[in-house]
Amino acid sequence: MSVIRAFIAVDLPADLQKRLDQVSANLKQSIDRPVIRWVPAVNMHLTLKFLGDVSVTNLPLVKEAIQAVALEHHRFEFSVGGLGAFPTSKRPRVIWVGIEAPAELGNVQSALESRLNRLGYPPEERPFSAHLTLGRVARTADPQEVQKISQSLQVMKLGFLGAVQVQHLQLYRSDLGSTGALYTCLFSAPLLENR
Ligand code: 2AM
């Protein structure tokens, strides 16, 4: 049975991706730790649901679920800014830029969770925390390196970077290679237009 690795996301406009890339470049200079794997600008997006392995025969049902959610929700806007880390800035593993969004984002995300759960894709155990990943700290990083990254993150301030108009939900295929991940959009469902 053929399977692909897939996730559902919101695209970011190219100018915002460029600004995020600039933030990464600044961080790279001040952190300067080879233990961070930085996300290239073209791969930056807002993940709504990571599906993991999806059987190719299930793809039509997954697309239908995304389409159904898109037909039940209106377009909205979110703003991007602020820097943080998961699980905490003191113990950074994922370095991110924050998102401020209206309730519609959480509504879309939980509608996707519930429809996909019915198709056999279990919901996340952790509550949804919208973010844009800039980089991931390698598991091999030693505690001193992690501490230096943490200190740099805590002194850095990042203001408002831009706003994103969310008009579509996208299904992406992810192919992991030795040079990084390649994301290919398989399906795009337009959200309802605002009156
Ligand atoms: P993140 O960058 O927002 O943390 C594709 O791999 C996308 O799916 C990533 O951008 C990642 O989101 C998200 N994702 C969520 N859970 C994941 C997991 N267990 N493994 C890989 N990616 C995951």
Tab-separated table of C-alpha atoms and ligand atoms in Angstrom:
chain	number	residue	atom	x	y	z
A	1	MET	CA	0.000	0.000	0.000
A	2	SER	CA	1.522	3.296	-1.033
A	3	VAL	CA	1.684	6.036	1.610
A	4	ILE	CA	2.781	9.668	1.683
A	5	ARG	CA	3.662	11.931	4.576
A	6	ALA	CA	1.188	14.801	4.663
A	7	PHE	CA	0.019	17.838	6.600
A	8	ILE	CA	-2.548	20.617	6.329
A	9	ALA	CA	-1.321	24.195	6.441
A	10	VAL	CA	-1.875	27.826	5.575
A	11	ASP	CA	0.535	29.363	3.067
A	12	LEU	CA	2.430	32.537	3.817
A	13	PRO	CA	2.896	35.331	1.269
A	14	ALA	CA	6.368	35.446	-0.290
A	15	ASP	CA	7.185	38.882	1.175
A	16	LEU	CA	6.479	37.616	4.700
A	17	GLN	CA	8.578	34.494	4.038
A	18	LYS	CA	11.413	36.838	3.048
A	19	ARG	CA	11.019	38.830	6.269
A	20	LEU	CA	11.004	35.606	8.309
A	21	ASP	CA	14.131	34.488	6.472
A	22	GLN	CA	15.757	37.777	7.467
A	23	VAL	CA	14.822	37.101	11.101
A	24	SER	CA	16.457	33.644	10.810
A	25	ALA	CA	19.559	35.219	9.271
A	26	ASN	CA	19.803	37.709	12.188
A	27	LEU	CA	19.314	34.916	14.700
A	28	LYS	CA	21.922	32.802	12.932
A	29	GLN	CA	24.431	35.634	13.389
A	30	SER	CA	23.747	36.173	17.064
A	31	ILE	CA	23.226	32.546	18.026
A	32	ASP	CA	25.738	31.123	15.587
A	33	ARG	CA	25.188	27.534	16.650
A	34	PRO	CA	25.411	24.839	14.001
A	35	VAL	CA	23.073	22.751	16.195
A	36	ILE	CA	19.988	24.553	14.839
A	37	ARG	CA	18.338	23.310	11.649
A	38	TRP	CA	16.822	26.425	10.108
A	39	VAL	CA	13.656	26.173	8.020
A	40	PRO	CA	14.223	27.621	4.524
A	41	ALA	CA	11.873	30.531	3.650
A	42	VAL	CA	9.979	28.538	0.996
A	43	ASN	CA	9.117	25.879	3.590
A	44	MET	CA	7.644	28.314	6.117
A	45	HIS	CA	3.921	27.901	6.704
A	46	LEU	CA	1.362	27.686	9.484
A	47	THR	CA	0.685	24.003	10.205
A	48	LEU	CA	-2.925	23.264	11.168
A	49	LYS	CA	-2.739	19.489	11.260
A	50	PHE	CA	0.123	17.042	10.836
A	51	LEU	CA	-1.302	13.817	9.399
A	52	GLY	CA	1.852	11.734	9.164
A	53	ASP	CA	1.514	8.729	6.869
A	54	VAL	CA	-1.561	8.851	4.634
A	55	SER	CA	-2.468	5.986	2.374
A	56	VAL	CA	-2.796	7.219	-1.201
A	57	THR	CA	-6.182	5.514	-1.397
A	58	ASN	CA	-7.342	7.724	1.513
A	59	LEU	CA	-6.350	10.991	-0.172
A	60	PRO	CA	-9.776	11.662	-1.762
A	61	LEU	CA	-11.426	11.373	1.683
A	62	VAL	CA	-8.822	13.654	3.266
A	63	LYS	CA	-9.384	16.226	0.500
A	64	GLU	CA	-13.151	15.965	0.996
A	65	ALA	CA	-12.721	16.614	4.735
A	66	ILE	CA	-10.599	19.717	4.063
A	67	GLN	CA	-13.108	20.920	1.481
A	68	ALA	CA	-15.985	20.454	3.941
A	69	VAL	CA	-14.187	22.484	6.644
A	70	ALA	CA	-13.346	25.236	4.123
A	71	LEU	CA	-17.019	25.453	3.124
A	72	GLU	CA	-18.005	26.019	6.771
A	73	HIS	CA	-15.539	28.816	7.611
A	74	HIS	CA	-14.879	32.343	6.440
A	75	ARG	CA	-11.613	33.953	5.391
A	76	PHE	CA	-9.741	35.753	8.149
A	77	GLU	CA	-6.522	37.580	8.884
A	78	PHE	CA	-3.788	36.936	11.437
A	79	SER	CA	-0.762	38.942	12.450
A	80	VAL	CA	2.766	37.692	12.830
A	81	GLY	CA	5.385	38.816	15.345
A	82	GLY	CA	7.222	37.978	18.559
A	83	LEU	CA	9.760	35.261	19.160
A	84	GLY	CA	9.509	32.191	21.383
A	85	ALA	CA	10.436	28.543	21.788
A	86	PHE	CA	8.870	25.176	22.594
A	87	PRO	CA	8.689	23.704	25.143
A	88	THR	CA	9.948	26.911	26.830
A	89	SER	CA	12.463	29.663	26.050
A	90	LYS	CA	14.657	28.198	28.798
A	91	ARG	CA	14.702	24.787	27.110
A	92	PRO	CA	14.368	25.631	23.399
A	93	ARG	CA	13.745	22.784	20.944
A	94	VAL	CA	11.591	24.573	18.362
A	95	ILE	CA	12.260	28.268	17.725
A	96	TRP	CA	9.201	30.090	16.456
A	97	VAL	CA	7.598	33.382	15.499
A	98	GLY	CA	4.213	33.982	17.112
A	99	ILE	CA	0.762	34.476	15.652
A	100	GLU	CA	-2.164	36.543	16.834
A	101	ALA	CA	-5.344	35.298	15.253
A	102	PRO	CA	-9.108	35.642	15.662
A	103	ALA	CA	-11.208	32.731	16.981
A	104	GLU	CA	-11.769	31.559	13.390
A	105	LEU	CA	-8.256	30.037	13.302
A	106	GLY	CA	-8.974	27.815	16.323
A	107	ASN	CA	-12.400	26.969	14.889
A	108	VAL	CA	-10.880	25.858	11.571
A	109	GLN	CA	-8.189	23.848	13.347
A	110	SER	CA	-10.611	22.019	15.646
A	111	ALA	CA	-13.022	21.333	12.765
A	112	LEU	CA	-10.116	19.742	10.860
A	113	GLU	CA	-9.126	17.696	13.938
A	114	SER	CA	-12.614	16.382	14.363
A	115	ARG	CA	-13.248	15.506	10.686
A	116	LEU	CA	-9.843	13.867	10.342
A	117	ASN	CA	-10.296	11.974	13.580
A	118	ARG	CA	-13.367	10.390	12.018
A	119	LEU	CA	-11.135	9.249	9.146
A	120	GLY	CA	-8.704	7.619	11.582
A	121	TYR	CA	-6.110	10.388	12.086
A	122	PRO	CA	-5.928	10.844	15.866
A	123	PRO	CA	-6.143	14.369	17.296
A	124	GLU	CA	-3.097	16.056	18.813
A	125	GLU	CA	-2.738	15.391	22.512
A	126	ARG	CA	-1.384	18.890	23.123
A	127	PRO	CA	-3.613	21.931	22.689
A	128	PHE	CA	-3.156	23.767	19.382
A	129	SER	CA	-0.579	26.517	19.674
A	130	ALA	CA	-0.305	28.452	16.405
A	131	HIS	CA	3.281	29.319	15.462
A	132	LEU	CA	5.679	29.608	12.531
A	133	THR	CA	8.731	27.416	13.005
A	134	LEU	CA	12.036	29.133	12.214
A	135	GLY	CA	14.361	26.394	13.350
A	136	ARG	CA	14.766	23.233	15.374
A	137	VAL	CA	17.502	22.621	17.920
A	138	ALA	CA	19.218	19.281	17.283
A	139	ARG	CA	18.685	16.592	19.925
A	140	THR	CA	22.463	16.203	20.006
A	141	ALA	CA	22.959	19.785	21.267
A	142	ASP	CA	24.731	19.780	24.611
A	143	PRO	CA	23.227	21.612	27.626
A	144	GLN	CA	25.648	24.544	27.359
A	145	GLU	CA	24.756	25.120	23.722
A	146	VAL	CA	21.050	24.967	24.571
A	147	GLN	CA	21.606	27.463	27.356
A	148	LYS	CA	23.382	29.891	25.018
A	149	ILE	CA	20.531	29.637	22.522
A	150	SER	CA	18.076	30.243	25.334
A	151	GLN	CA	19.933	33.347	26.503
A	152	SER	CA	20.052	34.767	22.962
A	153	LEU	CA	16.321	34.165	22.509
A	154	GLN	CA	15.484	35.844	25.777
A	155	VAL	CA	17.306	39.072	24.941
A	156	MET	CA	16.025	39.295	21.365
A	157	LYS	CA	12.862	41.240	20.694
A	158	LEU	CA	10.807	40.850	17.550
A	159	GLY	CA	7.917	43.211	16.813
A	160	PHE	CA	5.082	43.000	14.279
A	161	LEU	CA	6.277	41.438	11.008
A	162	GLY	CA	3.139	41.487	8.897
A	163	ALA	CA	-0.424	40.296	8.414
A	164	VAL	CA	-1.627	37.228	6.527
A	165	GLN	CA	-4.979	36.976	4.747
A	166	VAL	CA	-6.065	33.351	5.044
A	167	GLN	CA	-8.048	32.470	1.942
A	168	HIS	CA	-7.236	28.777	1.464
A	169	LEU	CA	-6.492	25.584	3.365
A	170	GLN	CA	-3.741	23.545	1.734
A	171	LEU	CA	-2.892	19.868	1.826
A	172	TYR	CA	0.865	19.305	1.532
A	173	ARG	CA	2.932	16.271	0.801
A	174	SER	CA	6.261	16.207	2.631
A	175	ASP	CA	9.246	14.318	1.240
A	176	LEU	CA	12.180	14.132	3.608
A	177	GLY	CA	15.584	14.073	1.956
A	178	SER	CA	19.198	14.417	3.000
A	179	THR	CA	19.115	18.120	2.055
A	180	GLY	CA	15.883	18.834	3.951
A	181	ALA	CA	12.149	18.518	3.415
A	182	LEU	CA	10.444	19.116	0.079
A	183	TYR	CA	6.824	20.248	0.430
A	184	THR	CA	4.424	19.898	-2.503
A	185	CYS	CA	0.897	21.296	-2.451
A	186	LEU	CA	-1.579	18.532	-3.414
A	187	PHE	CA	-4.859	20.313	-2.836
A	188	SER	CA	-6.143	23.766	-1.995
A	189	ALA	CA	-9.638	24.548	-0.689
A	190	PRO	CA	-10.897	28.171	-0.676
A	191	LEU	CA	-12.549	29.422	2.520
A	192	LEU	CA	-15.892	31.222	2.252
A	193	GLU	CA	-15.698	34.830	1.069
A	194	ASN	CA	-16.605	37.481	3.616
A	195	ARG	CA	-19.746	39.415	2.850
B	1	2AM	P1	5.764	22.969	12.856
B	1	2AM	O1	6.816	23.379	11.892
B	1	2AM	O2	4.670	23.945	12.945
B	1	2AM	O3	6.294	22.589	14.183
B	1	2AM	C1	5.564	19.326	8.276
B	1	2AM	O4	6.446	18.431	8.851
B	1	2AM	C2	4.944	20.201	9.313
B	1	2AM	O5	4.160	19.400	10.186
B	1	2AM	C3	5.984	20.909	10.147
B	1	2AM	O6	5.971	22.256	9.789
B	1	2AM	C4	5.573	20.665	11.585
B	1	2AM	O7	5.051	21.770	12.223
B	1	2AM	C5	4.349	19.805	11.508
B	1	2AM	N1	4.383	18.705	12.460
B	1	2AM	C6	3.588	18.576	13.543
B	1	2AM	N2	3.817	17.429	14.173
B	1	2AM	C7	4.814	16.814	13.518
B	1	2AM	C8	5.516	15.598	13.707
B	1	2AM	N3	5.211	14.761	14.692
B	1	2AM	N4	6.495	15.313	12.839
B	1	2AM	C9	6.800	16.157	11.832
B	1	2AM	N5	6.169	17.308	11.582
B	1	2AM	C10	5.183	17.633	12.421
